[in-house]
mmCIF file with all atom_site columns, C-alpha atoms in Angstrom:
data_model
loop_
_atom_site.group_PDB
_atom_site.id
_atom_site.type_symbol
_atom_site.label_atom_id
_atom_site.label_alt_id
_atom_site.label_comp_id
_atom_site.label_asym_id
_atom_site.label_entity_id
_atom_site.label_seq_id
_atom_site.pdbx_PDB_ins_code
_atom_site.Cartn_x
_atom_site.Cartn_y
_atom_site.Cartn_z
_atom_site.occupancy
_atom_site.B_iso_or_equiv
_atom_site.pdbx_formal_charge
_atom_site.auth_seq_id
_atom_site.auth_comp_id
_atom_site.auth_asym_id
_atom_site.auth_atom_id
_atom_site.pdbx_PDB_model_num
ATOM 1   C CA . UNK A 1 1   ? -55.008  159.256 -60.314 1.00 69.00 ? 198 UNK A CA 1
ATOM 2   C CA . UNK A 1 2   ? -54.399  155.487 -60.829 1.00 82.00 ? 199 UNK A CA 1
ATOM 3   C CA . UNK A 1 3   ? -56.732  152.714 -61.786 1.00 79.00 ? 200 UNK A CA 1
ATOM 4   C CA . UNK A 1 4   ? -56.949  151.077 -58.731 1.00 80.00 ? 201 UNK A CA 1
ATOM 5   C CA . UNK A 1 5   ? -58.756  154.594 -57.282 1.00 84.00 ? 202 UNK A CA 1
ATOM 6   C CA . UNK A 1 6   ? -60.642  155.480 -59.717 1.00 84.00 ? 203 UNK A CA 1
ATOM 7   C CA . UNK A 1 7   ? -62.513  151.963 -59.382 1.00 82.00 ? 204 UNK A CA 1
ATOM 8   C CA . UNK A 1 8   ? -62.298  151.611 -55.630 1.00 84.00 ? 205 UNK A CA 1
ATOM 9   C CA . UNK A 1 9   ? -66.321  151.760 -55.041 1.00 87.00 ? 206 UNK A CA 1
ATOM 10  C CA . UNK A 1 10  ? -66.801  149.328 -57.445 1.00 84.00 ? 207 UNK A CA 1
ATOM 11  C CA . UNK A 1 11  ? -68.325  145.766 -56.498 1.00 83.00 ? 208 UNK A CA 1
ATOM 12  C CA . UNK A 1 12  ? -67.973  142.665 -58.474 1.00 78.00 ? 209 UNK A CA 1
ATOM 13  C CA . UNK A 1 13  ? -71.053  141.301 -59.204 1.00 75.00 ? 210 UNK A CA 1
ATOM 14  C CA . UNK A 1 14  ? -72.929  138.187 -57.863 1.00 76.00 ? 211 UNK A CA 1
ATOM 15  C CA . UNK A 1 15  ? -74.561  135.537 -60.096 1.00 67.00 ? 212 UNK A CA 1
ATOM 16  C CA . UNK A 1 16  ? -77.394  134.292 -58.154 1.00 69.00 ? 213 UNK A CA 1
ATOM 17  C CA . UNK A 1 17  ? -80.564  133.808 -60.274 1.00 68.00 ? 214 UNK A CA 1
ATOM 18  C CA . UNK A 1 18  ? -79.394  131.352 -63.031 1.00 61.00 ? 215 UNK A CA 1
ATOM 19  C CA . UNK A 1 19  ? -77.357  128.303 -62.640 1.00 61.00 ? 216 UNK A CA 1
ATOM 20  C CA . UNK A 1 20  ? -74.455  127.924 -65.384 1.00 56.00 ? 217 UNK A CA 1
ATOM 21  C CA . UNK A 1 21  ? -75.394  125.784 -68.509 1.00 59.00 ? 218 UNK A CA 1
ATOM 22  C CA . UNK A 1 22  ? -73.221  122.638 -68.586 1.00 59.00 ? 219 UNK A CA 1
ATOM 23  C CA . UNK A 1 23  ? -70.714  122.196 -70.905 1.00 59.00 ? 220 UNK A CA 1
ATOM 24  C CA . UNK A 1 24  ? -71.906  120.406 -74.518 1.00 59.00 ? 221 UNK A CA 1
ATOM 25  C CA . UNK A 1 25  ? -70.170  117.038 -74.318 1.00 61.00 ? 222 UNK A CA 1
ATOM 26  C CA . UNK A 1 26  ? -69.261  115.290 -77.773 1.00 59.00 ? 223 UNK A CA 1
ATOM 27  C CA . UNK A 1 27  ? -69.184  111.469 -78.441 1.00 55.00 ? 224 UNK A CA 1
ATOM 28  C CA . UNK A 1 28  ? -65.218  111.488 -77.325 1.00 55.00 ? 225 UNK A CA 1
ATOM 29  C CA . UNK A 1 29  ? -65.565  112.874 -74.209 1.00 60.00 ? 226 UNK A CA 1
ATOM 30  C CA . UNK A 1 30  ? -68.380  110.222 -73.307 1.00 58.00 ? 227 UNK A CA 1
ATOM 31  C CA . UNK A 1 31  ? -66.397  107.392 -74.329 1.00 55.00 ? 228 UNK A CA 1
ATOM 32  C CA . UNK A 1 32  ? -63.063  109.040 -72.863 1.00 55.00 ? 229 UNK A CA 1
ATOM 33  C CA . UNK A 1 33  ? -64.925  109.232 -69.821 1.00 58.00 ? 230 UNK A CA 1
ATOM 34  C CA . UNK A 1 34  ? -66.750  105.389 -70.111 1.00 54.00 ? 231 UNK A CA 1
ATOM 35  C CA . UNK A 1 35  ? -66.966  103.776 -66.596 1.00 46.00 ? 232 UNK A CA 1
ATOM 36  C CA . UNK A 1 36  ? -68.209  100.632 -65.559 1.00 42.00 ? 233 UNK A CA 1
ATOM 37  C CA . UNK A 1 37  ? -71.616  101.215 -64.600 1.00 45.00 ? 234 UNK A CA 1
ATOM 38  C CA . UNK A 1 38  ? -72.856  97.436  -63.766 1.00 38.00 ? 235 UNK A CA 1
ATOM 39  C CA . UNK A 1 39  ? -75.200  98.675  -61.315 1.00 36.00 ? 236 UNK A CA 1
ATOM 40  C CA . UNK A 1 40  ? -76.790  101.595 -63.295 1.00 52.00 ? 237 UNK A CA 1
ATOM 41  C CA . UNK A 1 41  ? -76.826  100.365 -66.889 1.00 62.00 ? 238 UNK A CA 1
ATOM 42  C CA . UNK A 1 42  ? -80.478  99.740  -68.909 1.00 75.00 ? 239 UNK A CA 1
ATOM 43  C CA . UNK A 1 43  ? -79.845  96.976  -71.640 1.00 80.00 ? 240 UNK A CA 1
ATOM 44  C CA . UNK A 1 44  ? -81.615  98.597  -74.535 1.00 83.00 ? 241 UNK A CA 1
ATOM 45  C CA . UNK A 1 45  ? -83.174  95.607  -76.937 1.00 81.00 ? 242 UNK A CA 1
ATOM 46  C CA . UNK A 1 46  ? -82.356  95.628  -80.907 1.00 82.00 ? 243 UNK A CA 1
ATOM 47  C CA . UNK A 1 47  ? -85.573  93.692  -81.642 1.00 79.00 ? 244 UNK A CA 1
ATOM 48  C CA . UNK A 1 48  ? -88.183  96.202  -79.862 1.00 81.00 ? 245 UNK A CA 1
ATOM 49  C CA . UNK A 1 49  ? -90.208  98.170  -82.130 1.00 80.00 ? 246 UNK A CA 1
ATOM 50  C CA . UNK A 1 50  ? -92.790  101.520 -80.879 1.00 80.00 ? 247 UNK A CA 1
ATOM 51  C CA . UNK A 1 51  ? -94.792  102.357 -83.299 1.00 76.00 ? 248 UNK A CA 1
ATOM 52  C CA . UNK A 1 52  ? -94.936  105.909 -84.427 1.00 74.00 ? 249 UNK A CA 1
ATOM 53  C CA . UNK A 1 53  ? -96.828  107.450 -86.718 1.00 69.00 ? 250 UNK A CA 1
ATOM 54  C CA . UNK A 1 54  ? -96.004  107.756 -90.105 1.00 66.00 ? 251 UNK A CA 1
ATOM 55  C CA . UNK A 1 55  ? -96.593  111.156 -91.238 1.00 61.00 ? 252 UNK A CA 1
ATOM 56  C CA . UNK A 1 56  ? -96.157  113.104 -87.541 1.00 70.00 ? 253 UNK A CA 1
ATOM 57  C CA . UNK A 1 57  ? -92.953  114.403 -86.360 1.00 80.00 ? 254 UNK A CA 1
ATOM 58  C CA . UNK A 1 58  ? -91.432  112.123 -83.870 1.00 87.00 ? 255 UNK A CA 1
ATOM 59  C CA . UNK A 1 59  ? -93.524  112.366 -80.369 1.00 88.00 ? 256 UNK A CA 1
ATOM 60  C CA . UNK A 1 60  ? -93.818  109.999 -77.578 1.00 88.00 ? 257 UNK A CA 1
ATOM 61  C CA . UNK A 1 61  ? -94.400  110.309 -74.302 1.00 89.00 ? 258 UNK A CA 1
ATOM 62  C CA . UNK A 1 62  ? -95.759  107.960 -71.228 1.00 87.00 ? 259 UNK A CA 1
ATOM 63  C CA . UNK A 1 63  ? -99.136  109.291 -71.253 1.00 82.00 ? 260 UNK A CA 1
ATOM 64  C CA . UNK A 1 64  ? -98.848  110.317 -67.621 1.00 80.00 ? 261 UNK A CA 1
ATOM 65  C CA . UNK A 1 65  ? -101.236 113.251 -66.991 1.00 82.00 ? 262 UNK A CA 1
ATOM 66  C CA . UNK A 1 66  ? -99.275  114.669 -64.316 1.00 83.00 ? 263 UNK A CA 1
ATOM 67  C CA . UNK A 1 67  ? -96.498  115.496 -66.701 1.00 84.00 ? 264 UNK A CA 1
ATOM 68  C CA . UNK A 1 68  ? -98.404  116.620 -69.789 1.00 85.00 ? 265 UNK A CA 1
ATOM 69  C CA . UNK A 1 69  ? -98.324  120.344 -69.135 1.00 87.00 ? 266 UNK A CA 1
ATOM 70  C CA . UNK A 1 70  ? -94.137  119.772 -69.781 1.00 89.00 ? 267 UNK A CA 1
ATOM 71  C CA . UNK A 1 71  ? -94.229  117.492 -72.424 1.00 87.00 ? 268 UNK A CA 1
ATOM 72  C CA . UNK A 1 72  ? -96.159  120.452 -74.285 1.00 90.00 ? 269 UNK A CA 1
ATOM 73  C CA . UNK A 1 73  ? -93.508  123.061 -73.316 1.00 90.00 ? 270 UNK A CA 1
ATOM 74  C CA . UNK A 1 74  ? -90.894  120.295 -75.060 1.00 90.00 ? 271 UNK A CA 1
ATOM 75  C CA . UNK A 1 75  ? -92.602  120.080 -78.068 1.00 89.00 ? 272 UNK A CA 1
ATOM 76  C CA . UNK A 1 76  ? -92.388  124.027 -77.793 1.00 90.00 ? 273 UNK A CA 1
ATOM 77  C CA . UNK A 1 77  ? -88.730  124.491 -77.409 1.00 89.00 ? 274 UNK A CA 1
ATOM 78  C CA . UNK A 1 78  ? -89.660  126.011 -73.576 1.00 90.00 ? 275 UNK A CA 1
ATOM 79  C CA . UNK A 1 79  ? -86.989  123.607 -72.196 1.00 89.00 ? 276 UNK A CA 1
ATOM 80  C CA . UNK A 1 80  ? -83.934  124.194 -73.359 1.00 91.00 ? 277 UNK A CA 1
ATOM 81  C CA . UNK A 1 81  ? -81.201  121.087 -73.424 1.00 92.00 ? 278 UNK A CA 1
ATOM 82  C CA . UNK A 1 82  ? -79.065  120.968 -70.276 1.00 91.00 ? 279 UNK A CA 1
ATOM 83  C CA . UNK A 1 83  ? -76.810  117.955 -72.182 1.00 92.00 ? 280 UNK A CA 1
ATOM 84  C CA . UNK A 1 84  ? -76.621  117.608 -75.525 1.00 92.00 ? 281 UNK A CA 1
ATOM 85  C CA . UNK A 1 85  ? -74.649  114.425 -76.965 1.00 92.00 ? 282 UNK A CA 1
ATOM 86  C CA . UNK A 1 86  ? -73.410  114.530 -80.871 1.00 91.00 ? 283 UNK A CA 1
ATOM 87  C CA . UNK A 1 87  ? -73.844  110.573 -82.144 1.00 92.00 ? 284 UNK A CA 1
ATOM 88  C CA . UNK A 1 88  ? -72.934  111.455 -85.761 1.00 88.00 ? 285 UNK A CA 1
ATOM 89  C CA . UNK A 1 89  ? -70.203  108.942 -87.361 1.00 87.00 ? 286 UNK A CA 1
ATOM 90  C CA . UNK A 1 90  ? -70.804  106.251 -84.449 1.00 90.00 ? 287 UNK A CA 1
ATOM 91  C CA . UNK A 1 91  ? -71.880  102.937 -85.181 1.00 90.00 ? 288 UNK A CA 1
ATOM 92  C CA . UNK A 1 92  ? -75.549  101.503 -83.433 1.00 90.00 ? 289 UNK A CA 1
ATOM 93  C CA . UNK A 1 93  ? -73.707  99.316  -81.029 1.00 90.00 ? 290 UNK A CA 1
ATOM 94  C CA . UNK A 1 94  ? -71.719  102.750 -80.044 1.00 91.00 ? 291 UNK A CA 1
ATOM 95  C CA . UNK A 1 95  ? -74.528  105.075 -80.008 1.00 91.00 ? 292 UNK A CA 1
ATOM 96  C CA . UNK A 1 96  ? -76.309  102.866 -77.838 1.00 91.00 ? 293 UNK A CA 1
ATOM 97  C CA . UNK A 1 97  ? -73.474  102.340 -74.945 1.00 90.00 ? 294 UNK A CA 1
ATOM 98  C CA . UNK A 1 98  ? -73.439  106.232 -75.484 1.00 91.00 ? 295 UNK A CA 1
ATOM 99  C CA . UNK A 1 99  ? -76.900  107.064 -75.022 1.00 92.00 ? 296 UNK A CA 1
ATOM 100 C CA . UNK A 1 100 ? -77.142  104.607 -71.590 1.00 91.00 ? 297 UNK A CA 1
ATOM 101 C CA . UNK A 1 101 ? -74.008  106.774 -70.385 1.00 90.00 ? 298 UNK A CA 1
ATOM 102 C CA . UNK A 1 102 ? -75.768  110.016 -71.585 1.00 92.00 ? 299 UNK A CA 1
ATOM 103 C CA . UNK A 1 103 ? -79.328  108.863 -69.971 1.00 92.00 ? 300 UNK A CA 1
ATOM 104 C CA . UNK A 1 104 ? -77.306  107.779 -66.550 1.00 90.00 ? 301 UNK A CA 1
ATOM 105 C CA . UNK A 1 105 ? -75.417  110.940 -66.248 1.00 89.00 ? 302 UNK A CA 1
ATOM 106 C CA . UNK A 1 106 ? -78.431  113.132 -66.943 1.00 90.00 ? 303 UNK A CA 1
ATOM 107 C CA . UNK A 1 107 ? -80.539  111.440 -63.886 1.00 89.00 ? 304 UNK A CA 1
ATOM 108 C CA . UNK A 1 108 ? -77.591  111.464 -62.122 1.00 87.00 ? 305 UNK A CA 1
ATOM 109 C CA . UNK A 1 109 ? -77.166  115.352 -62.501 1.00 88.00 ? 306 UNK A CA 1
ATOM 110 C CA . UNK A 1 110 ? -80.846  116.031 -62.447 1.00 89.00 ? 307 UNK A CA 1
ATOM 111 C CA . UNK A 1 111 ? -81.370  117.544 -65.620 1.00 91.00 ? 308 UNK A CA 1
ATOM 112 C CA . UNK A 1 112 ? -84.487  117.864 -67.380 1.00 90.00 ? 309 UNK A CA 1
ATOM 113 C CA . UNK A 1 113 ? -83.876  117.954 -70.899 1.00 93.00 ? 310 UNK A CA 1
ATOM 114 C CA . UNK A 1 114 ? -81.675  115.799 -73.162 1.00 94.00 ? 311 UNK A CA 1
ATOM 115 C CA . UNK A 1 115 ? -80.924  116.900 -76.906 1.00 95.00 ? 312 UNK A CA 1
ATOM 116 C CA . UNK A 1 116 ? -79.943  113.671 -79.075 1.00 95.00 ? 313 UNK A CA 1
ATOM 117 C CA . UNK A 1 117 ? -78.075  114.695 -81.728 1.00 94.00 ? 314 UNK A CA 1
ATOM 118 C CA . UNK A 1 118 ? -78.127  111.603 -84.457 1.00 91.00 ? 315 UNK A CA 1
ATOM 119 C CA . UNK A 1 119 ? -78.017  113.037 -87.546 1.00 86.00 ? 316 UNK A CA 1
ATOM 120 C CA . UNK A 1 120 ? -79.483  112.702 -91.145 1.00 84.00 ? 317 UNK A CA 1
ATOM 121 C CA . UNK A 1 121 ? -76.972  110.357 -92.872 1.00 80.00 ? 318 UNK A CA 1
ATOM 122 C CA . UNK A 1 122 ? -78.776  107.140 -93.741 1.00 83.00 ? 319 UNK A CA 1
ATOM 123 C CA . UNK A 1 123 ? -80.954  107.468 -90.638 1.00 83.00 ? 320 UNK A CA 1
ATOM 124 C CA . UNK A 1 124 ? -80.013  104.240 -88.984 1.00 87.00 ? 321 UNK A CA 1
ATOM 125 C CA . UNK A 1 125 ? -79.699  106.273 -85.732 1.00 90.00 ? 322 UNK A CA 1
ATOM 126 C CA . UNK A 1 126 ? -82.414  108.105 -86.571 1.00 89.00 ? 323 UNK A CA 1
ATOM 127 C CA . UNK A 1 127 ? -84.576  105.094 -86.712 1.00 89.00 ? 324 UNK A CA 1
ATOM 128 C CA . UNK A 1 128 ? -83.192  103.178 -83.919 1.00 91.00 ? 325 UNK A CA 1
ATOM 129 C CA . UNK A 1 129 ? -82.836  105.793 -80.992 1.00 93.00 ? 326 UNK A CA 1
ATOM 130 C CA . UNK A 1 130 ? -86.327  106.277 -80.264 1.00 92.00 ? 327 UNK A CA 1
ATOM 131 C CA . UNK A 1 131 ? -87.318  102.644 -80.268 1.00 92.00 ? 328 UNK A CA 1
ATOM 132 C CA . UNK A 1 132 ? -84.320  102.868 -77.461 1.00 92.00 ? 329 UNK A CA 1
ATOM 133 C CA . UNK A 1 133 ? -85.819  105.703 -75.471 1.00 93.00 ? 330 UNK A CA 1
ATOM 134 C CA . UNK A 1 134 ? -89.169  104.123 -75.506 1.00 92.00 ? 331 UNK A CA 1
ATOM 135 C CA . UNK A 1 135 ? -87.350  101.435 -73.228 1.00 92.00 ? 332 UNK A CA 1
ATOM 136 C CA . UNK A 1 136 ? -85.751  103.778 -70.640 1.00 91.00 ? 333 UNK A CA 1
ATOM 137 C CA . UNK A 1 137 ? -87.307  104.116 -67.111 1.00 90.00 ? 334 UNK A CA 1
ATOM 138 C CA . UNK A 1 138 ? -86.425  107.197 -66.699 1.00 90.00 ? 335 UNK A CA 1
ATOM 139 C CA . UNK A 1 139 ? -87.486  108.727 -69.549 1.00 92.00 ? 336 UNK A CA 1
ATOM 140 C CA . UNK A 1 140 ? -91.220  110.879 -69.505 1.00 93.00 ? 337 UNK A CA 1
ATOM 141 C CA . UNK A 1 141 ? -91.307  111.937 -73.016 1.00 93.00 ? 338 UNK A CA 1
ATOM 142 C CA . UNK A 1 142 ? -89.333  112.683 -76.157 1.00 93.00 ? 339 UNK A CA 1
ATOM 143 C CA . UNK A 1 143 ? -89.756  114.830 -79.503 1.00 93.00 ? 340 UNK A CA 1
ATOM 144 C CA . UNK A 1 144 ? -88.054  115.959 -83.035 1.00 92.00 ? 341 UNK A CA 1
ATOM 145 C CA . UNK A 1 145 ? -86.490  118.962 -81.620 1.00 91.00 ? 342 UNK A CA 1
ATOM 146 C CA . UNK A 1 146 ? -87.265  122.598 -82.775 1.00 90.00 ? 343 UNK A CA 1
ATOM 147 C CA . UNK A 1 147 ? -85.466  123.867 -85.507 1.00 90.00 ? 344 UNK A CA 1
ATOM 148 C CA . UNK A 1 148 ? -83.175  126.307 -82.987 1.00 89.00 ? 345 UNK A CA 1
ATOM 149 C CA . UNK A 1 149 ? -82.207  122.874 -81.454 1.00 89.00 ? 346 UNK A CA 1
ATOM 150 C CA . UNK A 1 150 ? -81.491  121.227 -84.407 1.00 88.00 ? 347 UNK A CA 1
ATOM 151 C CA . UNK A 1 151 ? -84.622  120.175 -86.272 1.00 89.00 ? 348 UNK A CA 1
ATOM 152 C CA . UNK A 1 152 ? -85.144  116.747 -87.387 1.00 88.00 ? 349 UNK A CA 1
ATOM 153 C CA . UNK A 1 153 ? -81.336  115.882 -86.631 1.00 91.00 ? 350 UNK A CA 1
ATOM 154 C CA . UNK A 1 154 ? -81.903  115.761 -83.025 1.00 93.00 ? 351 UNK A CA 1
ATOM 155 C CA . UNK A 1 155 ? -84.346  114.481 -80.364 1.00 94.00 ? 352 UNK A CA 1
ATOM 156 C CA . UNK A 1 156 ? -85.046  116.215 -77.286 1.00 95.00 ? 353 UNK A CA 1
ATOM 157 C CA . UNK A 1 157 ? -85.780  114.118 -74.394 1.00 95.00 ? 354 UNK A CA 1
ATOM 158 C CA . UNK A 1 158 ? -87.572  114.652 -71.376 1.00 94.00 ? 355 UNK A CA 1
ATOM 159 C CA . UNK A 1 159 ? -85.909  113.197 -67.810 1.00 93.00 ? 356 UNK A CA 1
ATOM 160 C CA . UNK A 1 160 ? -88.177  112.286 -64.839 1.00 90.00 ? 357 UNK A CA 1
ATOM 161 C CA . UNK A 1 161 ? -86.332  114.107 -62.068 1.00 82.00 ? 358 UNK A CA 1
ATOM 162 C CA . UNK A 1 162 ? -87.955  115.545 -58.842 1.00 77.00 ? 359 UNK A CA 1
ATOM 163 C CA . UNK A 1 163 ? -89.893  118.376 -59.772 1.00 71.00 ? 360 UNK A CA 1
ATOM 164 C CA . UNK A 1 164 ? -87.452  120.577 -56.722 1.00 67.00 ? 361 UNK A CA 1
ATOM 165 C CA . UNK A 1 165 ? -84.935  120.169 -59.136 1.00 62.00 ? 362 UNK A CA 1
ATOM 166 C CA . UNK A 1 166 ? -86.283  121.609 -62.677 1.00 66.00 ? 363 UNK A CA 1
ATOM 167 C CA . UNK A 1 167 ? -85.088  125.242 -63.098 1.00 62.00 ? 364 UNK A CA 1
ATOM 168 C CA . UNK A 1 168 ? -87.854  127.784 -63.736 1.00 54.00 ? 365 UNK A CA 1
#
């Protein structure tokens, strides 16, 4: 008896619960992929400071009660990143035409979460990025990520996208 017999009953299998994660896409692919974007793009300013506190982990959000219930499972880890962009060894003025790209494609896709990875280094990027985020309309909320998402090298962000759209 052959293979093909001995298997004839057999059915391939259907994925229909869980959409595929997107691929992770690293600093070259968004600037390989840079388009002009005249109509979409958010000029982030250099001057703009949020305050945050000192001693707290990173957390902002736009105090909208309607969306509190997910900015909690963000600062849990429940969401887990359906982007993630690497910033490490970019300069500000890169990061930021990065991060616009990053924050377009995301509400263009209609994902939920956003994992900023900046880095330790000498935490310019660290520093700057969420005084950037504070700035975006399209952003809800952001945290220091988990430690399974990278700790307090990476900020998770939270998108405003129809809630018919966030996975379950």
């Amino acid at each position: 008896m052959d293979f093909k017999n001995l298997f004839s009953d057999v059915k391939p299998l259907e994925q229909d619960k869980i959409p595929p994660r997107r691929d992770v896409k690293t600093k070259r692919q968004f600037i390989a992929e840079k388009q002009s974007r005249s109509a979409a793009e958010v000029e982030f300013s250099d001057i703009y400071e949020a305050h945050f506190g000192d001693n707290e982990q990173l957390f902002w959000y736009r105090g909208d009660k309607n969306n509190h219930s997910k900015i909690k499972q963000l600062r849990k880890g429940e969401f887990p990143p359906d982007v993630e962009a690497d910033l490490h060894g970019l300069t500000q003025q890169q990061a930021k035409q990065v991060l616009i790209e990053l924050l377009y494609d995301a509400k263009q896709h209609n994902e939920l979460c956003v994992a900023i990875m900046h880095g330790h280094g000498q935490g310019i990027l660290k520093q700057k990025i969420p005084h950037y985020l504070v700035q975006h309309p399209d952003i809800i909320g952001f945290c220091q990520a988990p430690k399974q998402y990278g700790g307090s090298a990476c900020i998770l962000v939270l998108m405003d996208i129809p809630d018919e759209w966030v996975r379950r």
